[in-house]
Amino acid sequence: ATEKIGFDRLLKPGKRTIMAALKKGGWEGAQEVIETMGHNLLEYFGYDYRKPSDIPTAVKAAFDHIMDGWQDALVGGIGAGGIVSVVMPGVRGKELNEPDIIPPTVEELTKKPIEEIEPQTEDHAIGYQYGLTNEQVDSRLNEAELRYRELQLKDKRTQEEFEEFVHLKENRTNIEALIEQETKPITPPKIKRTQKNLLALGHKIAREAELSDEEYRDFAEIVTGKRSMKDMSKAERNEFVSALEESYGTPKELTPEDYDMPITVAGRATSMRKIFNEVGKTLETLAPRREIPAVIKIGFGEDSIWQRAKNFATGIDNTPPYHLARILDSGMEGIFSEVLDKGIQHGVEIAAGHGRQVTEVLLNRLQELGVTDNDLAKMGRSVNPRFRTHQMISEGAATETFTETINNQNYEMTWANLIHIYLYSNQEAGMRHIKGGGLVIHGNMTGKISEERINNIRQKVEENPKAKAVADTILEIGEKIWKPSINMVSQRTEGKDIATEPNWFGLRVFMPPRLAGKIRIGKMGQFGVNFIEDKGIFHDRTKNTLPLIVSDVFSEFSSFENATAEYVGLAEATRTSRTLLNNSNIATTLDQKGYGRVRHNILAIHKQAQSLPVSEGNFSAFFARRLPALYRAVLHANPGLVASQKTSTSNYGAYVSPKYMKNVVAGLSWKNIQRTLRLSNIAWDRFHMAHSSLALGEMAQSDAVLRMWTGGKSSDINKMGWAIKMADGSALADGMVMAWEEYQDARNDTIEGFSAEWWANKDVDNMPEMNIEMWEEIQTKKEDATPEERQIAEQWKNLVTKRAEYLWQRTQPSWDKHNRSYLTSQKGLRRVYLLFRSFHEKSLTIFNEAKLDYEHSSKSLDDKAKFVQKGGAVLTGYAVNKFIRLAMAALLYRERKSIVKIGEEFLTSWMDMFPVFGKALKITVNRFIDTLAGEKTSYIGEALESFPVRVVNMALKAPPDMAEAIAHLLKGETEEAEEAFMRGIGRLGENVGMLYGYPVPRVKRLGAWLEEEKEGKPTGRRAPAKRTAPSRRSPR
């Protein structure tokens, strides 16, 4: 639409000159005003008024613009400032050649990445600033071109259509103008703040941040010079509250004054008031789970012990938010599902896409600057993939270290540490901290550092081309990707830019430990978060001079990217979910109807996913540090696990029609895995960042920084997990191929069953003819593809990717923090008793989904068949899993079991779904069958067991063995002493090795088998061994 520029906007650049002229009151002042306005007018047309030769051309351009636009102005209306919209062209954004916002050039973004080169355009470079992929940029330009042609062919246009036509006529090839036009309608109005609510908001933030009264008043004095808000003017209060928000964060909920502000949920435009209205209708129809008796007895509102046990063993404590939201939606996917599931998952996809873009740009830039993976390994330990032992004994493998003397103290440092100091000192606030408080290096405070010493460190970095290249790349990504994408979200959610600091790289300030005050929890269990919304990382408002912590710059970059990606993808979605969950009226209604536990679990999962990590006690912290290594020891070098990992693909049968289950082998094709990775950011994140299950995700944290800086490479310690990664990629590809086939059947109206349910609300009549081969052909054409081809390719990709990601979310193990249950979201010592639950938890959720669907159905024969199909898919997965494991054990380890024992395994394998209760049930059934069949009973084991605790216990049994060996030696019993000594050494080596991630038992078993093969021993059934408590199998 033609832009109307108000007179105030036109005159603003000459405001001071105008006031001076009015004071002078003479012709000379008036002449100066006219000249200034003339210069402003010419600048709007892009000409330099200092060059007289440009003036005639500018005047002609203005005249041509008036002649071209007069009809548009008449039809569009000449309101306030309307004439200016004819005289003046659209306001120009900042030119791309301005040094502060130069986007990545074509050369910067087009190096051969992980697989192949894709040429980039200037539009793509601009799109990166707004968090868009290349395909999304092309799609928007195509949509604009097609829409322009459609409007051009119309005989009559409405007022809105005409304004849209005029806008597209001038801007349909300008991606920046199109994005700004799209985001303009949802830019919120500035929140009106009165003296009273500023006071309340300031106190609320202080309470949530647990500031003491003295800290609160000191902070107020630093910002405004006054120690109490009562003494502040409205402007000062506003400044103080803004400083509190930026330094300490806020719970970030929408207040009642903001309920009519436009927001988006899973891409749908709405408002909080509309959401509350829909929630109200949903709650009216929600059936109560308990009746209110005539006399309410003590303890009525609490769940019984039986109910709590049921929730833990088989119920909602094991299910993620998408199932809990469906419970509140009476078994359907309504408003609770839209806000608490679809909105969040939409944000997760955006966050994964952001991480992928940053990683690709990072790799491209480093390759252009000649920085190799080996160069990175020499700079920082976090990006060195070699074993520490290998670094010690192999020349050139170790990360370079050197000694730096600061204030008469020597510090061993790496290039990663020096680059971190360099980035700190690039900022005014950073220099203030360093000169006033110094640095904290390896836990030691340096004290104040002189500017001369800082410059020496800076010079050392600048003289190393590779180190300087890394520093420049980090700053470039911060300026061109992080800040623009963050500000795009903050403008939409808060109406202002929050990332404004030049040369920004987050300051990590050392805060001395202090005694925390009481933790404030709302009456209804409400929660707040820090998240990246603690905007103090962008703007240091407190003017303090506390020391800065020096760490590995590669690790810091990875942390900031993860936080930025979460903010870009999830800031708005999580704010909406918190506003909904924390509403006291909704909480009260759910409580009264018996759904308090459901809400409690959603709150707990969201709180754990959205909050900063909390420090754990020493004992649980020990296990937390050991868990990734223990996961590695169990999962790596485990052929049975690798083969059975694929069996989770059987769960697809609970959500697709049987005809598509033939594709459970489609993922065995590497080509299909590659196609899946190209289509989906979620798949890329799972595959390259190892976020495919809770266990694999925790293991991957040890080399998460390396993966980001090298495009998914694993460290030596995690390389043995490549087979598991391929098995997961294969399972994802199965689901993607199913989505391709469903798309074709949906177009042809031949889709049925569970598959038809997902496609029912899609516009199947307007779905274009498209398949993976056609999509790839269009991608190969690149710029030669027509707008129509690009449009239909993007439409197809969006639909099949959303369908595949829906299937993955509901059937495959996941690392996603928002896709866990109440039990697997827990921290502390409790979680060591609930390990390896990702697969079992997903299976149990499918059973609970089937139960929920049946409860809200008409109980017809079809409904019973659907229940059986969902349950059958899970049981099939367990049966196939068990078959593969038994076959692999027989093949590799020569383990032979009787028919009765094999029957027991198949009969009871599905019981692993249930935590603790499942193990007890399994033991009971096995003992019953053994006794009935006259078999030797199996070792019972413990119903409640913890793999990490058992490993530690076994390691601690080594000292008594050593003491026994010494006693035998003193008695002259050499043979017994040797046996006890070897037993102790074996226990110590095996279990300590496992605590550090080495799969000692698995390697020993494979080694014994290889020795057998080498010596040519018979491969039949082994002779019965002495009956002892067998070592427990590694969980799925």
PDB file of C-alpha atoms in Angstrom, residues 109-303:
ATOM      1  CA  LEU A 109      27.457 -17.812   2.558  1.00  0.00           C
ATOM      2  CA  THR A 110      28.291 -20.096  -0.385  1.00  0.00           C
ATOM      3  CA  LYS A 111      31.089 -22.407   0.511  1.00  0.00           C
ATOM      4  CA  LYS A 112      30.661 -26.105   0.145  1.00  0.00           C
ATOM      5  CA  PRO A 113      28.972 -27.076   3.380  1.00  0.00           C
ATOM      6  CA  ILE A 114      28.501 -30.557   4.682  1.00  0.00           C
ATOM      7  CA  GLU A 115      27.069 -32.004   1.507  1.00  0.00           C
ATOM      8  CA  GLU A 116      26.870 -29.625  -1.433  1.00  0.00           C
ATOM      9  CA  ILE A 117      26.927 -26.008  -2.524  1.00  0.00           C
ATOM     10  CA  GLU A 118      23.681 -24.100  -2.860  1.00  0.00           C
ATOM     11  CA  PRO A 119      24.145 -20.668  -4.467  1.00  0.00           C
ATOM     12  CA  GLN A 120      22.869 -17.831  -2.288  1.00  0.00           C
ATOM     13  CA  THR A 121      21.465 -14.479  -3.308  1.00  0.00           C
ATOM     14  CA  GLU A 122      21.370 -11.109  -1.630  1.00  0.00           C
ATOM     15  CA  ASP A 123      17.751 -11.855  -0.690  1.00  0.00           C
ATOM     16  CA  HIS A 124      18.962 -14.988   1.102  1.00  0.00           C
ATOM     17  CA  ALA A 125      21.502 -12.923   3.010  1.00  0.00           C
ATOM     18  CA  ILE A 126      18.752 -10.549   4.157  1.00  0.00           C
ATOM     19  CA  GLY A 127      16.549 -13.514   5.029  1.00  0.00           C
ATOM     20  CA  TYR A 128      19.255 -14.839   7.353  1.00  0.00           C
ATOM     21  CA  GLN A 129      18.902 -11.657   9.385  1.00  0.00           C
ATOM     22  CA  TYR A 130      15.237 -12.454   9.941  1.00  0.00           C
ATOM     23  CA  GLY A 131      15.819 -16.125  10.779  1.00  0.00           C
ATOM     24  CA  LEU A 132      14.518 -17.418   7.406  1.00  0.00           C
ATOM     25  CA  THR A 133      15.926 -20.306   5.405  1.00  0.00           C
ATOM     26  CA  ASN A 134      16.774 -19.847   1.728  1.00  0.00           C
ATOM     27  CA  GLU A 135      13.706 -21.846   0.736  1.00  0.00           C
ATOM     28  CA  GLN A 136      11.440 -19.748   2.937  1.00  0.00           C
ATOM     29  CA  VAL A 137      12.816 -16.566   1.326  1.00  0.00           C
ATOM     30  CA  ASP A 138      12.202 -17.977  -2.160  1.00  0.00           C
ATOM     31  CA  SER A 139       8.739 -19.105  -1.125  1.00  0.00           C
ATOM     32  CA  ARG A 140       7.734 -15.645   0.121  1.00  0.00           C
ATOM     33  CA  LEU A 141       9.006 -13.973  -3.037  1.00  0.00           C
ATOM     34  CA  ASN A 142       7.098 -16.531  -5.128  1.00  0.00           C
ATOM     35  CA  GLU A 143       3.915 -15.985  -3.132  1.00  0.00           C
ATOM     36  CA  ALA A 144       4.231 -12.236  -3.604  1.00  0.00           C
ATOM     37  CA  GLU A 145       4.698 -12.622  -7.373  1.00  0.00           C
ATOM     38  CA  LEU A 146       1.716 -14.963  -7.700  1.00  0.00           C
ATOM     39  CA  ARG A 147      -0.480 -12.746  -5.534  1.00  0.00           C
ATOM     40  CA  TYR A 148       0.482  -9.684  -7.605  1.00  0.00           C
ATOM     41  CA  ARG A 149      -0.494 -11.477 -10.826  1.00  0.00           C
ATOM     42  CA  GLU A 150      -3.777 -12.595  -9.280  1.00  0.00           C
ATOM     43  CA  LEU A 151      -4.683  -9.044  -8.221  1.00  0.00           C
ATOM     44  CA  GLN A 152      -3.535  -7.638 -11.560  1.00  0.00           C
ATOM     45  CA  LEU A 153      -6.055  -9.805 -13.432  1.00  0.00           C
ATOM     46  CA  LYS A 154      -8.990  -8.744 -11.264  1.00  0.00           C
ATOM     47  CA  ASP A 155     -11.497  -6.387 -12.897  1.00  0.00           C
ATOM     48  CA  LYS A 156     -12.572  -4.932  -9.566  1.00  0.00           C
ATOM     49  CA  ARG A 157     -10.585  -4.632  -6.388  1.00  0.00           C
ATOM     50  CA  THR A 158     -11.623  -3.805  -2.857  1.00  0.00           C
ATOM     51  CA  GLN A 159      -9.870  -1.009  -1.000  1.00  0.00           C
ATOM     52  CA  GLU A 160      -7.681  -3.532   0.858  1.00  0.00           C
ATOM     53  CA  GLU A 161      -6.872  -5.397  -2.351  1.00  0.00           C
ATOM     54  CA  PHE A 162      -5.920  -2.178  -4.127  1.00  0.00           C
ATOM     55  CA  GLU A 163      -3.565  -1.181  -1.297  1.00  0.00           C
ATOM     56  CA  GLU A 164      -2.065  -4.661  -1.380  1.00  0.00           C
ATOM     57  CA  PHE A 165      -1.681  -4.434  -5.176  1.00  0.00           C
ATOM     58  CA  VAL A 166       0.121  -1.081  -4.947  1.00  0.00           C
ATOM     59  CA  HIS A 167       2.457  -2.427  -2.264  1.00  0.00           C
ATOM     60  CA  LEU A 168       3.284  -5.577  -4.263  1.00  0.00           C
ATOM     61  CA  LYS A 169       3.770  -3.585  -7.451  1.00  0.00           C
ATOM     62  CA  GLU A 170       6.667  -1.730  -5.853  1.00  0.00           C
ATOM     63  CA  ASN A 171       7.968  -4.339  -3.385  1.00  0.00           C
ATOM     64  CA  ARG A 172       7.211  -7.854  -4.621  1.00  0.00           C
ATOM     65  CA  THR A 173      10.914  -8.464  -5.296  1.00  0.00           C
ATOM     66  CA  ASN A 174      12.073  -6.837  -2.031  1.00  0.00           C
ATOM     67  CA  ILE A 175      12.168  -9.498   0.684  1.00  0.00           C
ATOM     68  CA  GLU A 176      12.921  -6.946   3.406  1.00  0.00           C
ATOM     69  CA  ALA A 177       9.838  -4.871   2.541  1.00  0.00           C
ATOM     70  CA  LEU A 178       7.664  -8.002   2.405  1.00  0.00           C
ATOM     71  CA  ILE A 179       8.824  -9.183   5.832  1.00  0.00           C
ATOM     72  CA  GLU A 180       8.302  -5.763   7.384  1.00  0.00           C
ATOM     73  CA  GLN A 181       4.788  -5.613   5.927  1.00  0.00           C
ATOM     74  CA  GLU A 182       3.997  -9.088   7.314  1.00  0.00           C
ATOM     75  CA  THR A 183       5.218  -8.299  10.809  1.00  0.00           C
ATOM     76  CA  LYS A 184       3.652  -4.833  10.922  1.00  0.00           C
ATOM     77  CA  PRO A 185       0.089  -5.955  11.816  1.00  0.00           C
ATOM     78  CA  ILE A 186       1.235  -7.871  14.877  1.00  0.00           C
ATOM     79  CA  THR A 187       3.504  -5.176  16.282  1.00  0.00           C
ATOM     80  CA  PRO A 188       1.951  -4.537  19.700  1.00  0.00           C
ATOM     81  CA  PRO A 189       1.096  -1.081  20.917  1.00  0.00           C
ATOM     82  CA  LYS A 190       3.311   0.207  23.669  1.00  0.00           C
ATOM     83  CA  ILE A 191       1.992  -0.827  27.042  1.00  0.00           C
ATOM     84  CA  LYS A 192       0.614   2.130  28.948  1.00  0.00           C
ATOM     85  CA  ARG A 193       2.174   2.350  32.365  1.00  0.00           C
ATOM     86  CA  THR A 194       0.852   4.510  35.158  1.00  0.00           C
ATOM     87  CA  GLN A 195       2.666   5.625  38.291  1.00  0.00           C
ATOM     88  CA  LYS A 196       0.788   2.989  40.259  1.00  0.00           C
ATOM     89  CA  ASN A 197       1.440  -0.056  38.067  1.00  0.00           C
ATOM     90  CA  LEU A 198       5.091   0.939  37.599  1.00  0.00           C
ATOM     91  CA  LEU A 199       5.465   0.797  41.374  1.00  0.00           C
ATOM     92  CA  ALA A 200       3.770  -2.608  41.558  1.00  0.00           C
ATOM     93  CA  LEU A 201       5.797  -3.984  38.639  1.00  0.00           C
ATOM     94  CA  GLY A 202       9.098  -2.831  40.129  1.00  0.00           C
ATOM     95  CA  HIS A 203       8.350  -4.544  43.429  1.00  0.00           C
ATOM     96  CA  LYS A 204       7.172  -7.703  41.657  1.00  0.00           C
ATOM     97  CA  ILE A 205      10.381  -8.044  39.629  1.00  0.00           C
ATOM     98  CA  ALA A 206      12.472  -7.510  42.760  1.00  0.00           C
ATOM     99  CA  ARG A 207      10.553 -10.263  44.585  1.00  0.00           C
ATOM    100  CA  GLU A 208      10.896 -12.709  41.696  1.00  0.00           C
ATOM    101  CA  ALA A 209      14.638 -11.960  41.464  1.00  0.00           C
ATOM    102  CA  GLU A 210      14.946 -12.513  45.265  1.00  0.00           C
ATOM    103  CA  LEU A 211      16.641  -9.151  45.767  1.00  0.00           C
ATOM    104  CA  SER A 212      17.142  -8.116  49.362  1.00  0.00           C
ATOM    105  CA  ASP A 213      15.857  -4.684  50.398  1.00  0.00           C
ATOM    106  CA  GLU A 214      19.401  -3.318  50.473  1.00  0.00           C
ATOM    107  CA  GLU A 215      20.264  -4.710  47.030  1.00  0.00           C
ATOM    108  CA  TYR A 216      17.033  -3.298  45.633  1.00  0.00           C
ATOM    109  CA  ARG A 217      17.752   0.195  46.991  1.00  0.00           C
ATOM    110  CA  ASP A 218      21.407   0.111  45.878  1.00  0.00           C
ATOM    111  CA  PHE A 219      20.294  -0.797  42.362  1.00  0.00           C
ATOM    112  CA  ALA A 220      17.717   2.021  42.368  1.00  0.00           C
ATOM    113  CA  GLU A 221      20.385   4.500  43.429  1.00  0.00           C
ATOM    114  CA  ILE A 222      22.766   3.366  40.672  1.00  0.00           C
ATOM    115  CA  VAL A 223      20.099   3.839  37.987  1.00  0.00           C
ATOM    116  CA  THR A 224      18.247   6.978  39.149  1.00  0.00           C
ATOM    117  CA  GLY A 225      20.220   8.380  42.063  1.00  0.00           C
ATOM    118  CA  LYS A 226      17.236   7.776  44.387  1.00  0.00           C
ATOM    119  CA  ARG A 227      16.804   4.877  46.794  1.00  0.00           C
ATOM    120  CA  SER A 228      13.003   4.683  46.800  1.00  0.00           C
ATOM    121  CA  MET A 229      10.454   4.562  43.982  1.00  0.00           C
ATOM    122  CA  LYS A 230       8.217   6.883  46.021  1.00  0.00           C
ATOM    123  CA  ASP A 231      10.719   9.691  45.440  1.00  0.00           C
ATOM    124  CA  MET A 232      10.955   9.065  41.677  1.00  0.00           C
ATOM    125  CA  SER A 233       9.111  10.833  38.882  1.00  0.00           C
ATOM    126  CA  LYS A 234       7.202   8.768  36.345  1.00  0.00           C
ATOM    127  CA  ALA A 235      10.111   8.976  33.869  1.00  0.00           C
ATOM    128  CA  GLU A 236      12.533   7.825  36.550  1.00  0.00           C
ATOM    129  CA  ARG A 237      10.245   4.979  37.576  1.00  0.00           C
ATOM    130  CA  ASN A 238       9.985   3.919  33.941  1.00  0.00           C
ATOM    131  CA  GLU A 239      13.775   3.952  33.586  1.00  0.00           C
ATOM    132  CA  PHE A 240      14.207   2.006  36.824  1.00  0.00           C
ATOM    133  CA  VAL A 241      11.651  -0.671  35.905  1.00  0.00           C
ATOM    134  CA  SER A 242      13.242  -1.056  32.454  1.00  0.00           C
ATOM    135  CA  ALA A 243      16.629  -1.509  34.135  1.00  0.00           C
ATOM    136  CA  LEU A 244      15.159  -4.159  36.464  1.00  0.00           C
ATOM    137  CA  GLU A 245      13.635  -5.983  33.494  1.00  0.00           C
ATOM    138  CA  GLU A 246      16.875  -5.929  31.551  1.00  0.00           C
ATOM    139  CA  SER A 247      19.089  -6.961  34.445  1.00  0.00           C
ATOM    140  CA  TYR A 248      16.938  -9.491  36.281  1.00  0.00           C
ATOM    141  CA  GLY A 249      14.258 -10.581  33.845  1.00  0.00           C
ATOM    142  CA  THR A 250      10.557 -10.929  34.544  1.00  0.00           C
ATOM    143  CA  PRO A 251       8.122 -13.836  34.626  1.00  0.00           C
ATOM    144  CA  LYS A 252       7.056 -12.602  31.168  1.00  0.00           C
ATOM    145  CA  GLU A 253       3.345 -13.201  31.267  1.00  0.00           C
ATOM    146  CA  LEU A 254       0.750 -11.119  29.497  1.00  0.00           C
ATOM    147  CA  THR A 255      -1.182  -8.848  31.844  1.00  0.00           C
ATOM    148  CA  PRO A 256      -4.921  -8.156  31.430  1.00  0.00           C
ATOM    149  CA  GLU A 257      -4.110  -4.847  29.684  1.00  0.00           C
ATOM    150  CA  ASP A 258      -2.286  -6.866  26.996  1.00  0.00           C
ATOM    151  CA  TYR A 259      -4.992  -9.491  26.380  1.00  0.00           C
ATOM    152  CA  ASP A 260      -6.162  -7.809  23.160  1.00  0.00           C
ATOM    153  CA  MET A 261      -2.639  -7.466  21.813  1.00  0.00           C
ATOM    154  CA  PRO A 262      -2.109  -9.540  18.621  1.00  0.00           C
ATOM    155  CA  ILE A 263      -0.115 -12.752  19.199  1.00  0.00           C
ATOM    156  CA  THR A 264       0.543 -15.893  17.168  1.00  0.00           C
ATOM    157  CA  VAL A 265       0.076 -19.499  18.269  1.00  0.00           C
ATOM    158  CA  ALA A 266       1.555 -22.154  15.954  1.00  0.00           C
ATOM    159  CA  GLY A 267       1.412 -19.614  13.124  1.00  0.00           C
ATOM    160  CA  ARG A 268      -2.227 -18.652  13.752  1.00  0.00           C
ATOM    161  CA  ALA A 269      -3.002 -15.011  14.541  1.00  0.00           C
ATOM    162  CA  THR A 270      -5.079 -14.593  17.706  1.00  0.00           C
ATOM    163  CA  SER A 271      -5.068 -12.788  21.063  1.00  0.00           C
ATOM    164  CA  MET A 272      -4.926 -13.899  24.678  1.00  0.00           C
ATOM    165  CA  ARG A 273      -8.530 -12.852  25.219  1.00  0.00           C
ATOM    166  CA  LYS A 274      -9.687 -15.108  22.381  1.00  0.00           C
ATOM    167  CA  ILE A 275      -7.665 -17.961  23.847  1.00  0.00           C
ATOM    168  CA  PHE A 276      -9.253 -17.471  27.275  1.00  0.00           C
ATOM    169  CA  ASN A 277     -12.710 -17.408  25.660  1.00  0.00           C
ATOM    170  CA  GLU A 278     -12.009 -20.744  23.928  1.00  0.00           C
ATOM    171  CA  VAL A 279     -10.583 -22.179  27.142  1.00  0.00           C
ATOM    172  CA  GLY A 280     -13.741 -21.137  28.989  1.00  0.00           C
ATOM    173  CA  LYS A 281     -15.924 -23.064  26.535  1.00  0.00           C
ATOM    174  CA  THR A 282     -13.619 -26.093  26.759  1.00  0.00           C
ATOM    175  CA  LEU A 283     -13.741 -26.124  30.554  1.00  0.00           C
ATOM    176  CA  GLU A 284     -17.554 -25.920  30.525  1.00  0.00           C
ATOM    177  CA  THR A 285     -17.736 -29.204  28.589  1.00  0.00           C
ATOM    178  CA  LEU A 286     -14.899 -30.902  30.487  1.00  0.00           C
ATOM    179  CA  ALA A 287     -16.402 -33.782  32.461  1.00  0.00           C
ATOM    180  CA  PRO A 288     -15.519 -33.720  36.196  1.00  0.00           C
ATOM    181  CA  ARG A 289     -13.338 -36.582  37.379  1.00  0.00           C
ATOM    182  CA  ARG A 290     -14.782 -36.575  40.859  1.00  0.00           C
ATOM    183  CA  GLU A 291     -18.134 -35.796  42.407  1.00  0.00           C
ATOM    184  CA  ILE A 292     -18.439 -33.340  45.266  1.00  0.00           C
ATOM    185  CA  PRO A 293     -19.999 -35.269  48.225  1.00  0.00           C
ATOM    186  CA  ALA A 294     -22.533 -33.825  50.641  1.00  0.00           C
ATOM    187  CA  VAL A 295     -19.900 -33.833  53.394  1.00  0.00           C
ATOM    188  CA  ILE A 296     -16.343 -33.042  52.341  1.00  0.00           C
ATOM    189  CA  LYS A 297     -14.060 -35.027  54.608  1.00  0.00           C
ATOM    190  CA  ILE A 298     -10.466 -34.322  55.589  1.00  0.00           C
ATOM    191  CA  GLY A 299      -8.077 -35.136  52.756  1.00  0.00           C
ATOM    192  CA  PHE A 300     -10.800 -35.011  50.065  1.00  0.00           C
ATOM    193  CA  GLY A 301      -8.797 -32.790  47.716  1.00  0.00           C
ATOM    194  CA  GLU A 302      -5.689 -34.995  47.808  1.00  0.00           C
ATOM    195  CA  ASP A 303      -5.026 -37.984  45.556  1.00  0.00           C
TER     196      ASP A 303
END
